[in-house]
Amino acid sequence: MGQSQCVETQPGSGNYGSVTASSWSGCGASQMKSNYDRMAVRCACDDNSRGGRAVIPDSIIFDAQDGEDDDALEVEVFEFQSVNWRAHEVIPPGWARSALPVPKCFFLGGGDACCIEQLNAKVKTRRILVALPGWAVDKASARWLSRTTMEMRNVCKLTRYVPEPEQEFAFLEFEYPAGETLETLLESKGRLSESGAKSVCRDLLSCAVVNCISTPLRFRGLLDASSVFTTTAGTLSSIVPLGGLLSYKGIKACVTRLVESGADALLPPELARAIQRGNRMGVLHPGNASASDTYSVMATVLASMTNTAKQRPAAVLSNEATTKAMSQFANDLLRKALYKDPGFRLNCNEALSHPWLQAER
């Protein structure tokens, strides 16, 4: 990459930098399509890296496993009644199914899931097995995440990926996440205080910045309070990245399911719009995925502060009584990070530098 620096730009903002010919060639941004000229340019490196980081192969970023005609396929919402785990031989020797409940977030894709635990072990080790149709899983991302030895900060570990040769199912095995979900915390507290929301917001954005900029991992905007696990102190414990392991068709089925069930209030608007229009690149392009992650993080934070998980962020922010209850800095950040147009939305790095999150550190 030489000495060129990756520059992120916010169209119309006037103070977030500009893109030069050298930075385009240095960051591989020639892959950008002409219809994304209003989107922020997101490069696979971060501002603090020395000389930048390796660019992720297109085969991972663009979900190259699917054929060219996939966008034209009608993807039906799928629901498993029950998977015969033993018949598929995915429970390892010395392990057995556990009665421990499976957290809600592992059913995000609409598949089946169960908890397993190691037998005759001094310290109980538990895992979550998730079953999805083979076509719903992004093979490259799942294979990469299951094989990586890199420490993924605050991300629930994918310990095993088992694709079936016939593509009937793909099985994902995760560590059992520690702590309680943000959703459970909100059910008991009703809402987070502004200071508590600020802490969760900072943790979530930091996680997205550290893990999503230089790796194939993306949350694809499929992040909510049920997939965020917190410690007893209310800080971030881990995020379950199931949404980032779905193929385009898997995301399409997931979003369709959420829309049809009325559970789509916190979905990034451009995600649902791209799915409806069959705009594959609108979902999978890294710049779009980054903007969607910012939206889902901030929408989750807003819902946590206001107890409005079933309302769209735009409606919440237009409520004068709600916004008056928040500080001016909180209002400012939430509005700038929840723009309907992703091209004008703050990215995670810029949001972390906002005065609301910098104060009282």
PDB file of C-alpha atoms in Angstrom, residues 195-302:
ATOM      1  CA  SER A 195     -24.294   6.808  31.316  1.00  0.00           C
ATOM      2  CA  GLY A 196     -25.010   3.083  30.990  1.00  0.00           C
ATOM      3  CA  ALA A 197     -26.014   3.491  27.346  1.00  0.00           C
ATOM      4  CA  LYS A 198     -22.843   5.478  26.708  1.00  0.00           C
ATOM      5  CA  SER A 199     -20.726   2.630  28.084  1.00  0.00           C
ATOM      6  CA  VAL A 200     -22.519   0.004  25.986  1.00  0.00           C
ATOM      7  CA  CYS A 201     -22.337   2.251  22.911  1.00  0.00           C
ATOM      8  CA  ARG A 202     -18.599   2.762  23.285  1.00  0.00           C
ATOM      9  CA  ASP A 203     -18.035  -0.994  23.718  1.00  0.00           C
ATOM     10  CA  LEU A 204     -20.150  -1.927  20.686  1.00  0.00           C
ATOM     11  CA  LEU A 205     -18.525   0.648  18.412  1.00  0.00           C
ATOM     12  CA  SER A 206     -15.053  -0.370  19.583  1.00  0.00           C
ATOM     13  CA  CYS A 207     -15.888  -3.995  18.819  1.00  0.00           C
ATOM     14  CA  ALA A 208     -17.046  -3.073  15.319  1.00  0.00           C
ATOM     15  CA  VAL A 209     -13.923  -0.977  14.683  1.00  0.00           C
ATOM     16  CA  VAL A 210     -11.435  -3.553  15.974  1.00  0.00           C
ATOM     17  CA  ASN A 211     -12.992  -6.615  14.385  1.00  0.00           C
ATOM     18  CA  CYS A 212     -14.759  -5.437  11.238  1.00  0.00           C
ATOM     19  CA  ILE A 213     -12.290  -3.127   9.502  1.00  0.00           C
ATOM     20  CA  SER A 214      -9.427  -5.532   8.811  1.00  0.00           C
ATOM     21  CA  THR A 215     -11.191  -8.922   8.769  1.00  0.00           C
ATOM     22  CA  PRO A 216     -13.998 -10.579   6.781  1.00  0.00           C
ATOM     23  CA  LEU A 217     -16.242 -10.290   9.853  1.00  0.00           C
ATOM     24  CA  ARG A 218     -19.292  -8.075   9.367  1.00  0.00           C
ATOM     25  CA  PHE A 219     -22.481  -7.979  11.414  1.00  0.00           C
ATOM     26  CA  ARG A 220     -24.421  -7.061   8.238  1.00  0.00           C
ATOM     27  CA  GLY A 221     -26.703  -4.777  10.241  1.00  0.00           C
ATOM     28  CA  LEU A 222     -28.242  -7.865  11.888  1.00  0.00           C
ATOM     29  CA  LEU A 223     -27.426  -6.865  15.441  1.00  0.00           C
ATOM     30  CA  ASP A 224     -29.866  -6.212  18.260  1.00  0.00           C
ATOM     31  CA  ALA A 225     -30.174  -6.458  22.036  1.00  0.00           C
ATOM     32  CA  SER A 226     -30.639 -10.244  21.924  1.00  0.00           C
ATOM     33  CA  SER A 227     -27.201 -10.816  20.357  1.00  0.00           C
ATOM     34  CA  VAL A 228     -25.311  -8.510  22.740  1.00  0.00           C
ATOM     35  CA  PHE A 229     -24.127 -10.118  25.988  1.00  0.00           C
ATOM     36  CA  THR A 230     -23.142  -7.995  28.982  1.00  0.00           C
ATOM     37  CA  THR A 231     -21.246  -8.578  32.217  1.00  0.00           C
ATOM     38  CA  THR A 232     -22.720  -8.035  35.670  1.00  0.00           C
ATOM     39  CA  ALA A 233     -21.154  -4.563  35.569  1.00  0.00           C
ATOM     40  CA  GLY A 234     -23.127  -3.727  32.421  1.00  0.00           C
ATOM     41  CA  THR A 235     -20.134  -3.693  30.063  1.00  0.00           C
ATOM     42  CA  LEU A 236     -19.891  -5.659  26.826  1.00  0.00           C
ATOM     43  CA  SER A 237     -19.027  -9.332  27.234  1.00  0.00           C
ATOM     44  CA  SER A 238     -19.484 -10.614  23.690  1.00  0.00           C
ATOM     45  CA  ILE A 239     -21.468 -10.316  20.464  1.00  0.00           C
ATOM     46  CA  VAL A 240     -22.866 -13.334  18.624  1.00  0.00           C
ATOM     47  CA  PRO A 241     -21.913 -12.692  14.952  1.00  0.00           C
ATOM     48  CA  LEU A 242     -24.435 -15.061  13.340  1.00  0.00           C
ATOM     49  CA  GLY A 243     -25.661 -12.390  10.906  1.00  0.00           C
ATOM     50  CA  GLY A 244     -22.117 -12.001   9.576  1.00  0.00           C
ATOM     51  CA  LEU A 245     -21.948 -15.691   8.680  1.00  0.00           C
ATOM     52  CA  LEU A 246     -25.011 -15.713   6.437  1.00  0.00           C
ATOM     53  CA  SER A 247     -24.774 -15.796   2.641  1.00  0.00           C
ATOM     54  CA  TYR A 248     -26.681 -13.291   0.535  1.00  0.00           C
ATOM     55  CA  LYS A 249     -29.570 -15.744   0.253  1.00  0.00           C
ATOM     56  CA  GLY A 250     -29.391 -16.383   4.003  1.00  0.00           C
ATOM     57  CA  ILE A 251     -29.531 -12.653   4.730  1.00  0.00           C
ATOM     58  CA  LYS A 252     -32.404 -12.312   2.275  1.00  0.00           C
ATOM     59  CA  ALA A 253     -34.365 -15.075   4.025  1.00  0.00           C
ATOM     60  CA  CYS A 254     -33.556 -13.608   7.455  1.00  0.00           C
ATOM     61  CA  VAL A 255     -34.606 -10.064   6.532  1.00  0.00           C
ATOM     62  CA  THR A 256     -37.766 -11.350   4.844  1.00  0.00           C
ATOM     63  CA  ARG A 257     -38.612 -13.262   7.999  1.00  0.00           C
ATOM     64  CA  LEU A 258     -38.055 -10.208  10.214  1.00  0.00           C
ATOM     65  CA  VAL A 259     -40.134  -7.957   7.962  1.00  0.00           C
ATOM     66  CA  GLU A 260     -43.024 -10.417   7.736  1.00  0.00           C
ATOM     67  CA  SER A 261     -43.066 -10.891  11.518  1.00  0.00           C
ATOM     68  CA  GLY A 262     -42.947  -7.133  12.193  1.00  0.00           C
ATOM     69  CA  ALA A 263     -39.598  -7.408  13.976  1.00  0.00           C
ATOM     70  CA  ASP A 264     -37.715  -5.164  11.547  1.00  0.00           C
ATOM     71  CA  ALA A 265     -37.909  -1.806  13.359  1.00  0.00           C
ATOM     72  CA  LEU A 266     -34.152  -1.643  14.011  1.00  0.00           C
ATOM     73  CA  LEU A 267     -33.018  -2.970  10.630  1.00  0.00           C
ATOM     74  CA  PRO A 268     -30.903  -0.507   8.609  1.00  0.00           C
ATOM     75  CA  PRO A 269     -33.328   0.923   6.007  1.00  0.00           C
ATOM     76  CA  GLU A 270     -30.884   0.363   3.160  1.00  0.00           C
ATOM     77  CA  LEU A 271     -30.626  -3.344   4.018  1.00  0.00           C
ATOM     78  CA  ALA A 272     -34.340  -4.035   3.660  1.00  0.00           C
ATOM     79  CA  ARG A 273     -34.442  -1.791   0.566  1.00  0.00           C
ATOM     80  CA  ALA A 274     -31.566  -3.654  -1.101  1.00  0.00           C
ATOM     81  CA  ILE A 275     -33.198  -7.008  -0.365  1.00  0.00           C
ATOM     82  CA  GLN A 276     -36.532  -5.867  -1.799  1.00  0.00           C
ATOM     83  CA  ARG A 277     -34.836  -4.648  -4.981  1.00  0.00           C
ATOM     84  CA  GLY A 278     -32.613  -7.701  -5.363  1.00  0.00           C
ATOM     85  CA  ASN A 279     -29.574  -5.423  -5.029  1.00  0.00           C
ATOM     86  CA  ARG A 280     -26.908  -7.938  -4.045  1.00  0.00           C
ATOM     87  CA  MET A 281     -24.056  -5.433  -3.826  1.00  0.00           C
ATOM     88  CA  GLY A 282     -26.196  -3.150  -1.697  1.00  0.00           C
ATOM     89  CA  VAL A 283     -25.984  -5.864   0.954  1.00  0.00           C
ATOM     90  CA  LEU A 284     -22.522  -7.346   0.492  1.00  0.00           C
ATOM     91  CA  HIS A 285     -20.266  -4.435  -0.448  1.00  0.00           C
ATOM     92  CA  PRO A 286     -17.970  -3.739   2.553  1.00  0.00           C
ATOM     93  CA  GLY A 287     -18.797  -0.027   2.548  1.00  0.00           C
ATOM     94  CA  ASN A 288     -22.498  -0.777   2.745  1.00  0.00           C
ATOM     95  CA  ALA A 289     -21.985  -3.449   5.397  1.00  0.00           C
ATOM     96  CA  SER A 290     -19.946  -0.997   7.503  1.00  0.00           C
ATOM     97  CA  ALA A 291     -22.675   1.646   7.295  1.00  0.00           C
ATOM     98  CA  SER A 292     -25.277  -0.951   8.265  1.00  0.00           C
ATOM     99  CA  ASP A 293     -23.212  -1.976  11.291  1.00  0.00           C
ATOM    100  CA  THR A 294     -23.058   1.635  12.480  1.00  0.00           C
ATOM    101  CA  TYR A 295     -26.822   1.928  12.134  1.00  0.00           C
ATOM    102  CA  SER A 296     -27.597  -1.306  13.980  1.00  0.00           C
ATOM    103  CA  VAL A 297     -25.251  -0.408  16.851  1.00  0.00           C
ATOM    104  CA  MET A 298     -26.734   3.060  17.304  1.00  0.00           C
ATOM    105  CA  ALA A 299     -30.328   1.870  16.819  1.00  0.00           C
ATOM    106  CA  THR A 300     -29.751  -0.703  19.569  1.00  0.00           C
ATOM    107  CA  VAL A 301     -28.291   1.970  21.855  1.00  0.00           C
ATOM    108  CA  LEU A 302     -31.202   4.344  21.190  1.00  0.00           C
TER     109      LEU A 302
END
